[in-house]
Amino acid sequence: MIIIATDIIMTNEELWQAVLAQIQLNISQANFATWFKNTDIASCKEGQIMVSVPNSFAKEWLENKYGKTIFKILYNLDKEIKEVNYIIGKTELKTFKKPPVSFPSPGQLEIEEFKINKETNLNPRYAFDNFVVGPFNELAQAAAWAASKKPGLVYNPLFIYGGVGLGKTHLLQAIGNAVIKNFSNKKVKYLPAEKFTAGVVSSIKNHDMENFKAKYRSIDVLIIDDVQFLAGKEKTQEEFFHTFNTLYEDNKQIVLSSDRPPKAIPALADRLRSRFEGGMIGDISYPDYETRIAILKTKSQEKGIGFPEEVLDYIANNIQRNIRDLEGALNRLVAFQKINNQTPNLEVSKSLLRSLFLSPNRIANPKKIILAVAEFYDLREKDILSSSRKKEVVRPRQIAMYLLREELKSSYPFIGRKFGGKDHTTAIHSCEKIAKELGENENLTNEISLIKQRIFSG
Ligand code: ADP
Ligand code: MG
């Protein structure tokens, strides 16, 4: 987060988008896509900017070849900036705990991380008010809304699933925020499943399990995000099962999210799976065109900028499967607007956004498909590629073959060779088998649609 003029506040993301926007105008598409993909500002502290890059190649190139340009652009945006460094990955320095010294007054601080309540882990930015409802998410939204009105009494547990960037966390947090508003005496806690797991592990280590349990017993609404991460963690699942039962028997509300339905989470204890399935399950699928436009309009309004219809139309047509990406595109244009004090027209928007739309994330390849299938079924890539006849491998392999055919139009001989050197008749048989079953088996349809979401959302 940085302040570039007395009244213009930019988040790290916006600042970096502004840098990218300028660089993009000066180098080739190919270079841009190669060197600037997956880069970010990891931190900005006391005039020192830490840029995170995906690998050592990119680090070297950015430092040596583009370092000066990047520094110049940043310095032009903020004269406080003294130094730009590069790190691989983002974890090391991503701290927002302290505001940079250059902040003039706390009144201007708008860093979201500051607003997250330490007790509840809720971020007030996520509300029902700013959650756009369409046919793709209305069931999940309605259930969430009902749960927030009568926590513990309807839809318990409430289980929401859907692909990456489609609003699960937003909805879960909105429930928590609404409960706090509706019932001042209720205790709410939001936790990513990974944090819950970490809590279990450290309590076991410190022989502090009783304390851990007591902490959860006092909660009225427990919200656990991304429970697919509990897969395979037996001890954590056991603790979660007990916590779940205690709360459930006391009519406390439990809300869960996952990237897939309970029955598709591998290595989940049956008793936990049946608990997850015991309440209401709501899914979020892809937003339709109208909703994508509505979301873009809501977000531009939040930022106080009105973009031309044709610009919104351009974004909505090019990003169809991820609401976070819709926001990312919009942020790029917002950055342009803030720097140039001018709303980008369609032509400018196209040049600012082209590289986003070309992003390799949105294009499938055999490797991505195979990895996504392997991950989804909790297998290793090499198992899927082997010629093993184990039941738990055969079916995922057939699904991978089917997806290669459907999504990439790969030839049958290619598919056969790829998977354990089989001949093309095996490939044809596998693809046809899955295609036929798709019409009849709803589970399979859901699973394949979730795998596709993973392939196409990076
Ligand atoms: P997920 O948890 O499913 O990966 P998030 O809840 O983090 O997705 O959503 C990604 C971004 O998209 C967030 O900034 C969120 O506010 C926004 N978003 C998602 N769905 C909606 C919606 N229906 N209306 C408005 N914003 C949304
Ligand atoms: Mg999420």
CSV table of C-alpha atoms and ligand atoms in Angstrom, one decimal:
chain,number,residue,atom,x,y,z
A,1,MET,CA,0.0,0.0,0.0
A,2,ILE,CA,1.3,3.3,-0.9
A,3,ILE,CA,0.1,6.9,-1.2
A,4,ILE,CA,1.0,8.6,-4.4
A,5,ALA,CA,-0.6,11.9,-3.8
A,6,THR,CA,-2.4,13.3,-0.9
A,7,ASP,CA,-5.7,11.9,-1.9
A,8,ILE,CA,-4.8,8.8,-3.9
A,9,ILE,CA,-4.2,5.6,-2.1
A,10,MET,CA,-2.9,2.5,-3.8
A,11,THR,CA,-2.7,-1.0,-2.5
A,12,ASN,CA,0.4,-3.0,-3.4
A,13,GLU,CA,-1.6,-4.8,-6.0
A,14,GLU,CA,-2.7,-1.6,-7.6
A,15,LEU,CA,0.8,-0.2,-7.5
A,16,TRP,CA,2.2,-3.2,-9.2
A,17,GLN,CA,-0.6,-3.2,-11.8
A,18,ALA,CA,0.4,0.3,-12.5
A,19,VAL,CA,4.0,-0.7,-13.1
A,20,LEU,CA,2.9,-3.6,-15.3
A,21,ALA,CA,0.6,-1.4,-17.3
A,22,GLN,CA,3.5,0.9,-18.2
A,23,ILE,CA,6.0,-1.8,-18.9
A,24,GLN,CA,3.6,-3.6,-21.1
A,25,LEU,CA,3.3,-0.6,-23.4
A,26,ASN,CA,7.1,-0.8,-23.9
A,27,ILE,CA,8.0,-4.4,-24.4
A,28,SER,CA,6.8,-7.2,-26.6
A,29,GLN,CA,3.8,-9.4,-25.6
A,30,ALA,CA,6.0,-12.4,-25.5
A,31,ASN,CA,8.6,-10.9,-23.2
A,32,PHE,CA,5.9,-9.5,-21.0
A,33,ALA,CA,4.2,-12.8,-20.6
A,34,THR,CA,7.5,-14.6,-20.0
A,35,TRP,CA,9.1,-12.3,-17.4
A,36,PHE,CA,6.2,-10.6,-15.7
A,37,LYS,CA,3.8,-13.4,-15.2
A,38,ASN,CA,3.1,-14.2,-11.6
A,39,THR,CA,5.0,-11.3,-10.2
A,40,ASP,CA,3.7,-9.2,-7.4
A,41,ILE,CA,4.7,-6.7,-4.8
A,42,ALA,CA,5.3,-8.8,-1.7
A,43,SER,CA,5.9,-5.9,0.6
A,44,CYS,CA,6.5,-2.2,0.7
A,45,LYS,CA,8.2,-0.9,3.8
A,46,GLU,CA,10.2,2.2,4.5
A,47,GLY,CA,10.8,2.9,0.9
A,48,GLN,CA,11.9,-0.6,0.2
A,49,ILE,CA,9.8,-2.6,-2.3
A,50,MET,CA,10.1,-6.3,-2.4
A,51,VAL,CA,8.9,-7.8,-5.7
A,52,SER,CA,8.1,-11.5,-5.6
A,53,VAL,CA,8.9,-13.5,-8.7
A,54,PRO,CA,8.1,-17.1,-9.5
A,55,ASN,CA,11.6,-18.4,-10.1
A,56,SER,CA,15.3,-17.6,-10.3
A,57,PHE,CA,15.2,-17.0,-14.0
A,58,ALA,CA,12.7,-14.3,-13.7
A,59,LYS,CA,14.6,-12.9,-10.7
A,60,GLU,CA,17.8,-12.6,-12.7
A,61,TRP,CA,16.0,-11.0,-15.7
A,62,LEU,CA,14.0,-8.5,-13.8
A,63,GLU,CA,17.0,-7.5,-11.7
A,64,ASN,CA,19.4,-7.1,-14.6
A,65,LYS,CA,17.3,-6.3,-17.6
A,66,TYR,CA,14.3,-4.5,-16.3
A,67,GLY,CA,15.5,-3.4,-12.8
A,68,LYS,CA,16.3,0.2,-13.8
A,69,THR,CA,13.0,0.7,-15.6
A,70,ILE,CA,11.0,-0.8,-12.8
A,71,PHE,CA,12.7,1.4,-10.3
A,72,LYS,CA,12.1,4.4,-12.4
A,73,ILE,CA,8.4,3.8,-12.8
A,74,LEU,CA,8.0,3.1,-9.1
A,75,TYR,CA,10.0,6.2,-8.2
A,76,ASN,CA,7.8,8.3,-10.4
A,77,LEU,CA,4.8,6.9,-8.7
A,78,ASP,CA,6.2,7.5,-5.2
A,79,LYS,CA,9.3,9.5,-4.5
A,80,GLU,CA,9.6,7.8,-1.1
A,81,ILE,CA,10.8,4.6,-2.8
A,82,LYS,CA,14.5,4.1,-2.4
A,83,GLU,CA,15.1,0.5,-3.2
A,84,VAL,CA,13.6,-2.4,-5.1
A,85,ASN,CA,14.6,-5.9,-4.4
A,86,TYR,CA,13.4,-9.3,-5.8
A,87,ILE,CA,12.6,-12.5,-4.0
A,88,ILE,CA,11.5,-15.9,-5.2
A,89,GLY,CA,8.1,-16.8,-3.9
A,90,LYS,CA,6.2,-14.6,-1.6
A,91,THR,CA,6.1,-16.0,1.9
A,92,GLU,CA,9.3,-14.5,3.3
A,93,LEU,CA,8.4,-10.9,3.6
A,94,LYS,CA,4.7,-10.6,3.1
A,95,THR,CA,4.0,-8.8,6.3
A,96,PHE,CA,1.4,-6.1,6.6
A,97,LYS,CA,1.7,-5.8,10.3
A,98,LYS,CA,3.3,-2.3,10.4
A,99,PRO,CA,2.4,0.5,8.2
A,100,PRO,CA,5.3,2.0,6.3
A,101,VAL,CA,6.7,5.0,8.0
A,102,SER,CA,5.8,7.2,5.1
A,103,PHE,CA,2.1,7.0,5.9
A,104,PRO,CA,0.9,10.5,6.8
A,105,SER,CA,-2.0,9.7,9.0
A,106,PRO,CA,-3.7,6.5,10.2
A,107,GLY,CA,-7.0,8.0,9.0
A,108,GLN,CA,-5.9,7.3,5.5
A,109,LEU,CA,-5.0,3.7,6.1
A,110,GLU,CA,-7.2,1.4,4.2
A,111,ILE,CA,-5.1,-1.7,4.4
A,112,GLU,CA,-7.6,-4.5,4.5
A,113,GLU,CA,-5.3,-6.7,6.5
A,114,PHE,CA,-5.7,-4.2,9.3
A,115,LYS,CA,-9.4,-4.5,9.4
A,116,ILE,CA,-9.4,-8.2,10.0
A,117,ASN,CA,-10.7,-8.9,13.4
A,118,LYS,CA,-8.1,-10.9,15.4
A,119,GLU,CA,-10.8,-12.7,17.5
A,120,THR,CA,-13.1,-13.7,14.7
A,121,ASN,CA,-10.7,-13.6,11.7
A,122,LEU,CA,-13.5,-11.8,9.8
A,123,ASN,CA,-12.9,-9.1,7.2
A,124,PRO,CA,-15.7,-6.6,7.1
A,125,ARG,CA,-15.2,-6.2,3.4
A,126,TYR,CA,-17.0,-9.4,2.8
A,127,ALA,CA,-20.8,-8.8,3.2
A,128,PHE,CA,-24.0,-9.9,1.7
A,129,ASP,CA,-24.6,-6.3,0.5
A,130,ASN,CA,-21.7,-6.5,-1.9
A,131,PHE,CA,-22.2,-10.1,-3.0
A,132,VAL,CA,-23.8,-10.2,-6.4
A,133,VAL,CA,-26.4,-13.0,-6.8
A,134,GLY,CA,-27.2,-14.8,-10.0
A,135,PRO,CA,-28.5,-18.2,-11.1
A,136,PHE,CA,-25.0,-19.7,-10.6
A,137,ASN,CA,-24.8,-19.0,-6.9
A,138,GLU,CA,-28.3,-18.1,-5.7
A,139,LEU,CA,-28.9,-21.4,-3.9
A,140,ALA,CA,-25.7,-21.1,-1.9
A,141,GLN,CA,-26.4,-17.5,-1.2
A,142,ALA,CA,-29.9,-18.1,0.0
A,143,ALA,CA,-28.8,-20.9,2.3
A,144,ALA,CA,-26.0,-18.7,3.6
A,145,TRP,CA,-28.4,-15.9,4.2
A,146,ALA,CA,-30.8,-18.2,6.1
A,147,ALA,CA,-28.0,-19.6,8.2
A,148,SER,CA,-27.0,-16.1,9.2
A,149,LYS,CA,-30.5,-15.2,10.2
A,150,LYS,CA,-31.1,-18.3,12.3
A,151,PRO,CA,-27.6,-19.7,13.1
A,152,GLY,CA,-27.8,-23.4,14.2
A,153,LEU,CA,-31.5,-23.7,13.5
A,154,VAL,CA,-31.6,-24.2,9.7
A,155,TYR,CA,-29.1,-25.9,7.4
A,156,ASN,CA,-26.6,-27.3,9.8
A,157,PRO,CA,-24.0,-27.9,8.8
A,158,LEU,CA,-24.0,-25.6,5.7
A,159,PHE,CA,-21.5,-26.9,3.1
A,160,ILE,CA,-20.7,-24.7,0.2
A,161,TYR,CA,-18.5,-25.9,-2.7
A,162,GLY,CA,-17.2,-24.5,-6.0
A,163,GLY,CA,-14.1,-23.8,-8.0
A,164,VAL,CA,-11.3,-21.2,-7.3
A,165,GLY,CA,-12.2,-17.6,-7.2
A,166,LEU,CA,-15.9,-18.0,-7.3
A,167,GLY,CA,-16.9,-16.5,-4.0
A,168,LYS,CA,-16.8,-19.2,-1.3
A,169,THR,CA,-14.7,-17.3,1.1
A,170,HIS,CA,-16.7,-14.2,0.5
A,171,LEU,CA,-19.9,-16.0,1.3
A,172,LEU,CA,-18.6,-17.7,4.4
A,173,GLN,CA,-17.2,-14.4,5.7
A,174,ALA,CA,-20.5,-12.7,4.9
A,175,ILE,CA,-22.3,-15.2,7.2
A,176,GLY,CA,-19.9,-14.4,10.0
A,177,ASN,CA,-20.2,-10.7,9.6
A,178,ALA,CA,-24.0,-10.8,9.4
A,179,VAL,CA,-24.2,-13.0,12.6
A,180,ILE,CA,-22.1,-10.5,14.5
A,181,LYS,CA,-24.4,-7.7,13.3
A,182,ASN,CA,-27.6,-9.6,14.0
A,183,PHE,CA,-26.6,-11.1,17.3
A,184,SER,CA,-24.2,-9.1,19.4
A,185,ASN,CA,-23.8,-11.9,21.9
A,186,LYS,CA,-22.8,-14.7,19.5
A,187,LYS,CA,-19.3,-15.8,19.2
A,188,VAL,CA,-18.1,-16.4,15.7
A,189,LYS,CA,-14.9,-17.8,14.4
A,190,TYR,CA,-13.7,-18.1,10.8
A,191,LEU,CA,-10.7,-20.3,10.1
A,192,PRO,CA,-9.1,-21.7,6.9
A,193,ALA,CA,-8.9,-25.5,7.4
A,194,GLU,CA,-5.2,-25.3,7.2
A,195,LYS,CA,-5.1,-23.1,10.3
A,196,PHE,CA,-7.3,-25.5,12.1
A,197,THR,CA,-4.9,-28.3,11.2
A,198,ALA,CA,-2.0,-26.2,12.4
A,199,GLY,CA,-3.8,-25.6,15.7
A,200,VAL,CA,-4.4,-29.3,16.2
A,201,VAL,CA,-0.8,-30.1,15.5
A,202,SER,CA,0.6,-27.5,17.8
A,203,SER,CA,-1.8,-28.5,20.6
A,204,ILE,CA,-0.7,-32.1,20.4
A,205,LYS,CA,2.9,-31.0,20.5
A,206,ASN,CA,2.4,-28.8,23.5
A,207,HIS,CA,0.1,-31.3,25.3
A,208,ASP,CA,-2.5,-28.6,25.3
A,209,MET,CA,-5.5,-30.4,23.7
A,210,GLU,CA,-7.9,-29.6,26.5
A,211,ASN,CA,-7.3,-25.9,26.1
A,212,PHE,CA,-7.8,-26.2,22.3
A,213,LYS,CA,-11.1,-28.1,22.8
A,214,ALA,CA,-12.3,-25.6,25.3
A,215,LYS,CA,-11.6,-22.8,22.9
A,216,TYR,CA,-13.9,-24.3,20.3
A,217,ARG,CA,-16.6,-25.3,22.6
A,218,SER,CA,-17.5,-21.7,23.4
A,219,ILE,CA,-18.0,-20.8,19.8
A,220,ASP,CA,-21.6,-20.3,18.4
A,221,VAL,CA,-20.8,-20.1,14.7
A,222,LEU,CA,-17.7,-22.0,13.5
A,223,ILE,CA,-16.7,-21.4,9.9
A,224,ILE,CA,-14.1,-23.5,8.3
A,225,ASP,CA,-12.9,-22.6,4.8
A,226,ASP,CA,-11.4,-25.0,2.2
A,227,VAL,CA,-12.0,-28.3,4.1
A,228,GLN,CA,-10.5,-30.3,1.2
A,229,PHE,CA,-7.2,-29.6,3.0
A,230,LEU,CA,-8.3,-31.9,5.8
A,231,ALA,CA,-7.9,-34.8,3.2
A,232,GLY,CA,-5.5,-37.4,4.5
A,233,LYS,CA,-4.9,-35.7,7.9
A,234,GLU,CA,-6.3,-38.3,10.2
A,235,LYS,CA,-5.5,-36.8,13.5
A,236,THR,CA,-6.9,-33.5,12.5
A,237,GLN,CA,-10.0,-35.1,11.1
A,238,GLU,CA,-10.6,-36.9,14.4
A,239,GLU,CA,-10.3,-33.7,16.4
A,240,PHE,CA,-12.5,-32.0,13.9
A,241,PHE,CA,-15.1,-34.7,14.2
A,242,HIS,CA,-15.2,-34.3,18.0
A,243,THR,CA,-15.4,-30.5,17.8
A,244,PHE,CA,-18.1,-30.9,15.1
A,245,ASN,CA,-20.2,-33.2,17.3
A,246,THR,CA,-19.9,-31.1,20.4
A,247,LEU,CA,-21.0,-27.9,18.6
A,248,TYR,CA,-23.6,-29.7,16.5
A,249,GLU,CA,-25.3,-31.2,19.6
A,250,ASP,CA,-25.4,-27.8,21.2
A,251,ASN,CA,-27.2,-26.4,18.1
A,252,LYS,CA,-24.2,-24.3,17.1
A,253,GLN,CA,-23.9,-23.3,13.5
A,254,ILE,CA,-21.2,-24.9,11.4
A,255,VAL,CA,-20.3,-23.6,8.0
A,256,LEU,CA,-17.9,-25.3,5.7
A,257,SER,CA,-16.5,-24.7,2.2
A,258,SER,CA,-14.6,-26.9,-0.2
A,259,ASP,CA,-13.6,-26.9,-3.8
A,260,ARG,CA,-15.7,-30.1,-4.3
A,261,PRO,CA,-18.6,-31.9,-2.7
A,262,PRO,CA,-17.9,-34.1,0.4
A,263,LYS,CA,-18.1,-37.3,-1.5
A,264,ALA,CA,-15.3,-36.2,-3.8
A,265,ILE,CA,-12.8,-35.3,-1.1
A,266,PRO,CA,-10.3,-38.1,-1.1
A,267,ALA,CA,-9.1,-39.7,2.2
A,268,LEU,CA,-11.8,-38.2,4.3
A,269,ALA,CA,-13.0,-40.4,7.1
A,270,ASP,CA,-16.5,-41.8,6.3
A,271,ARG,CA,-18.0,-40.5,9.5
A,272,LEU,CA,-16.8,-37.0,8.8
A,273,ARG,CA,-18.0,-37.2,5.2
A,274,SER,CA,-21.4,-38.3,6.4
A,275,ARG,CA,-21.5,-35.4,8.9
A,276,PHE,CA,-20.6,-33.0,6.1
A,277,GLU,CA,-23.4,-34.4,4.0
A,278,GLY,CA,-25.9,-34.3,6.8
A,279,GLY,CA,-27.0,-30.7,6.4
A,280,MET,CA,-27.4,-28.5,3.4
A,281,ILE,CA,-25.0,-28.6,0.4
A,282,GLY,CA,-25.0,-25.6,-1.9
A,283,ASP,CA,-22.7,-25.2,-4.9
A,284,ILE,CA,-21.4,-22.2,-6.8
A,285,SER,CA,-20.8,-22.7,-10.5
A,286,TYR,CA,-19.7,-20.2,-13.2
A,287,PRO,CA,-21.3,-16.8,-13.4
A,288,ASP,CA,-23.3,-16.1,-16.5
A,289,TYR,CA,-22.6,-13.0,-18.6
A,290,GLU,CA,-25.2,-10.7,-16.9
A,291,THR,CA,-23.9,-11.5,-13.5
A,292,ARG,CA,-20.3,-10.9,-14.6
A,293,ILE,CA,-21.3,-7.5,-15.8
A,294,ALA,CA,-23.2,-6.8,-12.6
A,295,ILE,CA,-20.1,-7.8,-10.6
A,296,LEU,CA,-17.9,-5.5,-12.6
A,297,LYS,CA,-20.3,-2.7,-12.1
A,298,THR,CA,-20.5,-3.2,-8.4
A,299,LYS,CA,-16.8,-3.3,-8.0
A,300,SER,CA,-16.2,-0.2,-10.2
A,301,GLN,CA,-18.8,1.6,-8.1
A,302,GLU,CA,-17.0,0.6,-4.9
A,303,LYS,CA,-13.9,2.2,-6.4
A,304,GLY,CA,-15.8,5.2,-7.5
A,305,ILE,CA,-15.1,4.8,-11.2
A,306,GLY,CA,-17.6,4.4,-14.0
A,307,PHE,CA,-16.1,2.5,-16.9
A,308,PRO,CA,-17.8,2.6,-20.4
A,309,GLU,CA,-20.2,-0.3,-21.0
A,310,GLU,CA,-18.0,-1.6,-23.9
A,311,VAL,CA,-15.0,-1.9,-21.6
A,312,LEU,CA,-17.0,-4.0,-19.1
A,313,ASP,CA,-18.4,-6.0,-22.0
A,314,TYR,CA,-14.9,-6.7,-23.2
A,315,ILE,CA,-13.8,-8.0,-19.7
A,316,ALA,CA,-16.9,-10.0,-19.2
A,317,ASN,CA,-16.4,-11.7,-22.5
A,318,ASN,CA,-12.8,-12.6,-21.9
A,319,ILE,CA,-13.0,-13.8,-18.3
A,320,GLN,CA,-15.8,-16.3,-17.7
A,321,ARG,CA,-14.7,-18.7,-15.0
A,322,ASN,CA,-13.2,-16.8,-12.2
A,323,ILE,CA,-14.5,-13.7,-10.3
A,324,ARG,CA,-11.1,-13.0,-8.7
A,325,ASP,CA,-9.7,-12.6,-12.3
A,326,LEU,CA,-12.6,-10.3,-13.1
A,327,GLU,CA,-11.5,-8.1,-10.2
A,328,GLY,CA,-7.8,-8.4,-11.3
A,329,ALA,CA,-8.6,-7.0,-14.7
A,330,LEU,CA,-10.6,-4.2,-13.3
A,331,ASN,CA,-7.8,-3.3,-10.9
A,332,ARG,CA,-5.5,-2.9,-13.8
A,333,LEU,CA,-7.8,-0.3,-15.3
A,334,VAL,CA,-8.4,1.3,-12.0
A,335,ALA,CA,-4.6,1.8,-11.7
A,336,PHE,CA,-4.5,3.4,-15.1
A,337,GLN,CA,-7.3,5.7,-14.1
A,338,LYS,CA,-5.6,6.7,-10.9
A,339,ILE,CA,-2.3,7.5,-12.5
A,340,ASN,CA,-3.6,9.2,-15.7
A,341,ASN,CA,-6.7,10.7,-14.1
A,342,GLN,CA,-8.5,9.5,-17.2
A,343,THR,CA,-10.9,6.6,-17.8
A,344,PRO,CA,-9.4,4.1,-20.2
A,345,ASN,CA,-11.5,3.7,-23.4
A,346,LEU,CA,-11.9,0.3,-25.1
A,347,GLU,CA,-8.7,0.6,-27.1
A,348,VAL,CA,-6.6,1.4,-24.1
A,349,SER,CA,-8.3,-1.2,-22.0
A,350,LYS,CA,-7.5,-3.8,-24.7
A,351,SER,CA,-3.9,-3.0,-24.7
A,352,LEU,CA,-3.8,-3.0,-20.9
A,353,LEU,CA,-5.5,-6.3,-20.5
A,354,ARG,CA,-4.3,-8.3,-23.5
A,355,SER,CA,-1.5,-10.0,-21.5
A,356,LEU,CA,-4.0,-11.1,-18.8
A,357,PHE,CA,-6.2,-12.7,-21.3
A,358,LEU,CA,-3.3,-14.4,-23.0
A,359,SER,CA,-2.2,-15.8,-19.6
A,360,PRO,CA,-1.2,-19.4,-20.0
A,361,ASN,CA,-3.4,-20.2,-17.0
A,362,ARG,CA,-6.4,-20.1,-19.2
A,363,ILE,CA,-5.0,-22.6,-21.7
A,364,ALA,CA,-5.0,-26.3,-21.0
A,365,ASN,CA,-2.2,-28.7,-21.9
A,366,PRO,CA,-1.7,-32.4,-21.4
A,367,LYS,CA,0.5,-31.8,-18.3
A,368,LYS,CA,-2.0,-29.6,-16.7
A,369,ILE,CA,-4.8,-32.0,-17.3
A,370,ILE,CA,-2.9,-34.9,-16.0
A,371,LEU,CA,-1.8,-33.1,-12.9
A,372,ALA,CA,-5.3,-31.8,-12.2
A,373,VAL,CA,-6.8,-35.2,-12.4
A,374,ALA,CA,-4.0,-36.8,-10.3
A,375,GLU,CA,-4.4,-34.1,-7.6
A,376,PHE,CA,-8.2,-34.4,-7.6
A,377,TYR,CA,-8.1,-38.1,-6.9
A,378,ASP,CA,-5.1,-37.9,-4.6
A,379,LEU,CA,-2.8,-39.8,-6.9
A,380,ARG,CA,0.7,-39.2,-8.1
A,381,GLU,CA,1.2,-38.1,-11.7
A,382,LYS,CA,3.3,-41.2,-12.4
A,383,ASP,CA,0.5,-43.5,-11.2
A,384,ILE,CA,-1.9,-42.1,-13.7
A,385,LEU,CA,0.7,-42.4,-16.5
A,386,SER,CA,1.6,-45.9,-15.5
A,387,SER,CA,-0.1,-49.0,-16.8
A,388,SER,CA,-1.3,-50.1,-13.4
A,389,ARG,CA,-4.6,-51.9,-13.3
A,390,LYS,CA,-5.6,-50.9,-9.8
A,391,LYS,CA,-9.2,-49.8,-9.7
A,392,GLU,CA,-8.3,-46.5,-8.0
A,393,VAL,CA,-6.0,-45.6,-10.8
A,394,VAL,CA,-7.8,-47.0,-13.8
A,395,ARG,CA,-10.8,-44.7,-13.6
A,396,PRO,CA,-8.9,-41.5,-13.1
A,397,ARG,CA,-6.7,-42.5,-16.0
A,398,GLN,CA,-9.8,-42.9,-18.2
A,399,ILE,CA,-11.0,-39.5,-17.1
A,400,ALA,CA,-7.6,-37.9,-17.9
A,401,MET,CA,-7.7,-39.6,-21.3
A,402,TYR,CA,-11.2,-38.3,-21.9
A,403,LEU,CA,-10.2,-34.8,-21.0
A,404,LEU,CA,-7.2,-34.9,-23.3
A,405,ARG,CA,-9.6,-35.8,-26.1
A,406,GLU,CA,-12.3,-33.4,-25.2
A,407,GLU,CA,-10.3,-30.3,-24.3
A,408,LEU,CA,-7.2,-30.7,-26.6
A,409,LYS,CA,-8.6,-32.8,-29.4
A,410,SER,CA,-5.6,-35.0,-28.9
A,411,SER,CA,-5.4,-38.0,-31.2
A,412,TYR,CA,-6.1,-41.5,-29.9
A,413,PRO,CA,-2.6,-42.8,-30.7
A,414,PHE,CA,-1.1,-39.9,-28.8
A,415,ILE,CA,-3.4,-40.5,-25.8
A,416,GLY,CA,-2.6,-44.2,-25.8
A,417,ARG,CA,1.2,-43.6,-25.9
A,418,LYS,CA,1.0,-41.0,-23.2
A,419,PHE,CA,-0.7,-43.4,-20.7
A,420,GLY,CA,1.5,-46.4,-20.2
A,421,GLY,CA,2.2,-47.0,-23.9
A,422,LYS,CA,-1.3,-48.3,-24.6
A,423,ASP,CA,-2.6,-48.6,-28.2
A,424,HIS,CA,-5.2,-46.4,-29.6
A,425,THR,CA,-8.1,-48.8,-29.2
A,426,THR,CA,-7.6,-48.6,-25.4
A,427,ALA,CA,-7.7,-44.8,-25.7
A,428,ILE,CA,-10.9,-44.9,-27.8
A,429,HIS,CA,-12.5,-47.4,-25.4
A,430,SER,CA,-11.7,-45.2,-22.3
A,431,CYS,CA,-12.9,-42.0,-23.8
A,432,GLU,CA,-16.1,-43.6,-25.0
A,433,LYS,CA,-16.7,-45.2,-21.7
A,434,ILE,CA,-16.5,-41.9,-19.8
A,435,ALA,CA,-18.5,-40.0,-22.5
A,436,LYS,CA,-21.3,-42.6,-22.2
A,437,GLU,CA,-21.3,-42.6,-18.5
A,438,LEU,CA,-21.4,-38.8,-18.3
A,439,GLY,CA,-24.9,-38.7,-19.4
A,440,GLU,CA,-26.0,-41.2,-16.7
A,441,ASN,CA,-23.9,-40.5,-13.7
A,442,GLU,CA,-24.3,-37.1,-12.0
A,443,ASN,CA,-21.4,-37.6,-9.7
A,444,LEU,CA,-19.1,-38.1,-12.6
A,445,THR,CA,-20.4,-35.0,-14.3
A,446,ASN,CA,-19.8,-33.0,-11.2
A,447,GLU,CA,-16.3,-34.4,-10.7
A,448,ILE,CA,-15.3,-33.6,-14.3
A,449,SER,CA,-16.7,-30.1,-14.1
A,450,LEU,CA,-14.6,-29.5,-10.9
A,451,ILE,CA,-11.5,-30.9,-12.5
A,452,LYS,CA,-12.0,-28.6,-15.5
A,453,GLN,CA,-12.4,-25.6,-13.1
A,454,ARG,CA,-9.0,-26.5,-11.7
A,455,ILE,CA,-7.4,-26.9,-15.1
A,456,PHE,CA,-8.7,-23.5,-16.3
A,457,SER,CA,-8.2,-21.5,-13.1
A,458,GLY,CA,-4.5,-22.1,-12.9
B,1,ADP,P1,-13.0,-18.5,-3.4
B,1,ADP,O1,-13.0,-18.5,-1.9
B,1,ADP,O2,-14.2,-19.3,-4.0
B,1,ADP,O3,-11.8,-18.9,-4.1
B,1,ADP,P2,-13.4,-15.7,-3.0
B,1,ADP,O4,-14.5,-15.7,-2.1
B,1,ADP,O5,-12.1,-15.4,-2.5
B,1,ADP,O6,-13.3,-17.0,-3.9
B,1,ADP,O7,-13.7,-14.6,-4.2
B,1,ADP,C1,-12.7,-14.1,-5.0
B,1,ADP,C2,-13.0,-12.6,-5.2
B,1,ADP,O8,-14.2,-12.4,-6.0
B,1,ADP,C3,-13.2,-11.9,-3.9
B,1,ADP,O9,-12.6,-10.6,-4.0
B,1,ADP,C4,-14.7,-11.7,-3.8
B,1,ADP,O10,-15.1,-10.6,-3.1
B,1,ADP,C5,-15.2,-11.7,-5.2
B,1,ADP,N1,-16.5,-12.3,-5.4
B,1,ADP,C6,-16.7,-13.6,-5.6
B,1,ADP,N2,-18.1,-13.8,-5.8
B,1,ADP,C7,-18.6,-12.6,-5.8
B,1,ADP,C8,-20.0,-12.1,-6.0
B,1,ADP,N3,-21.0,-13.0,-6.2
B,1,ADP,N4,-20.2,-10.8,-5.9
B,1,ADP,C9,-19.2,-9.9,-5.7
B,1,ADP,N5,-17.9,-10.3,-5.5
B,1,ADP,C10,-17.6,-11.6,-5.6
B,2,MG,MG,-11.4,-19.1,-0.7
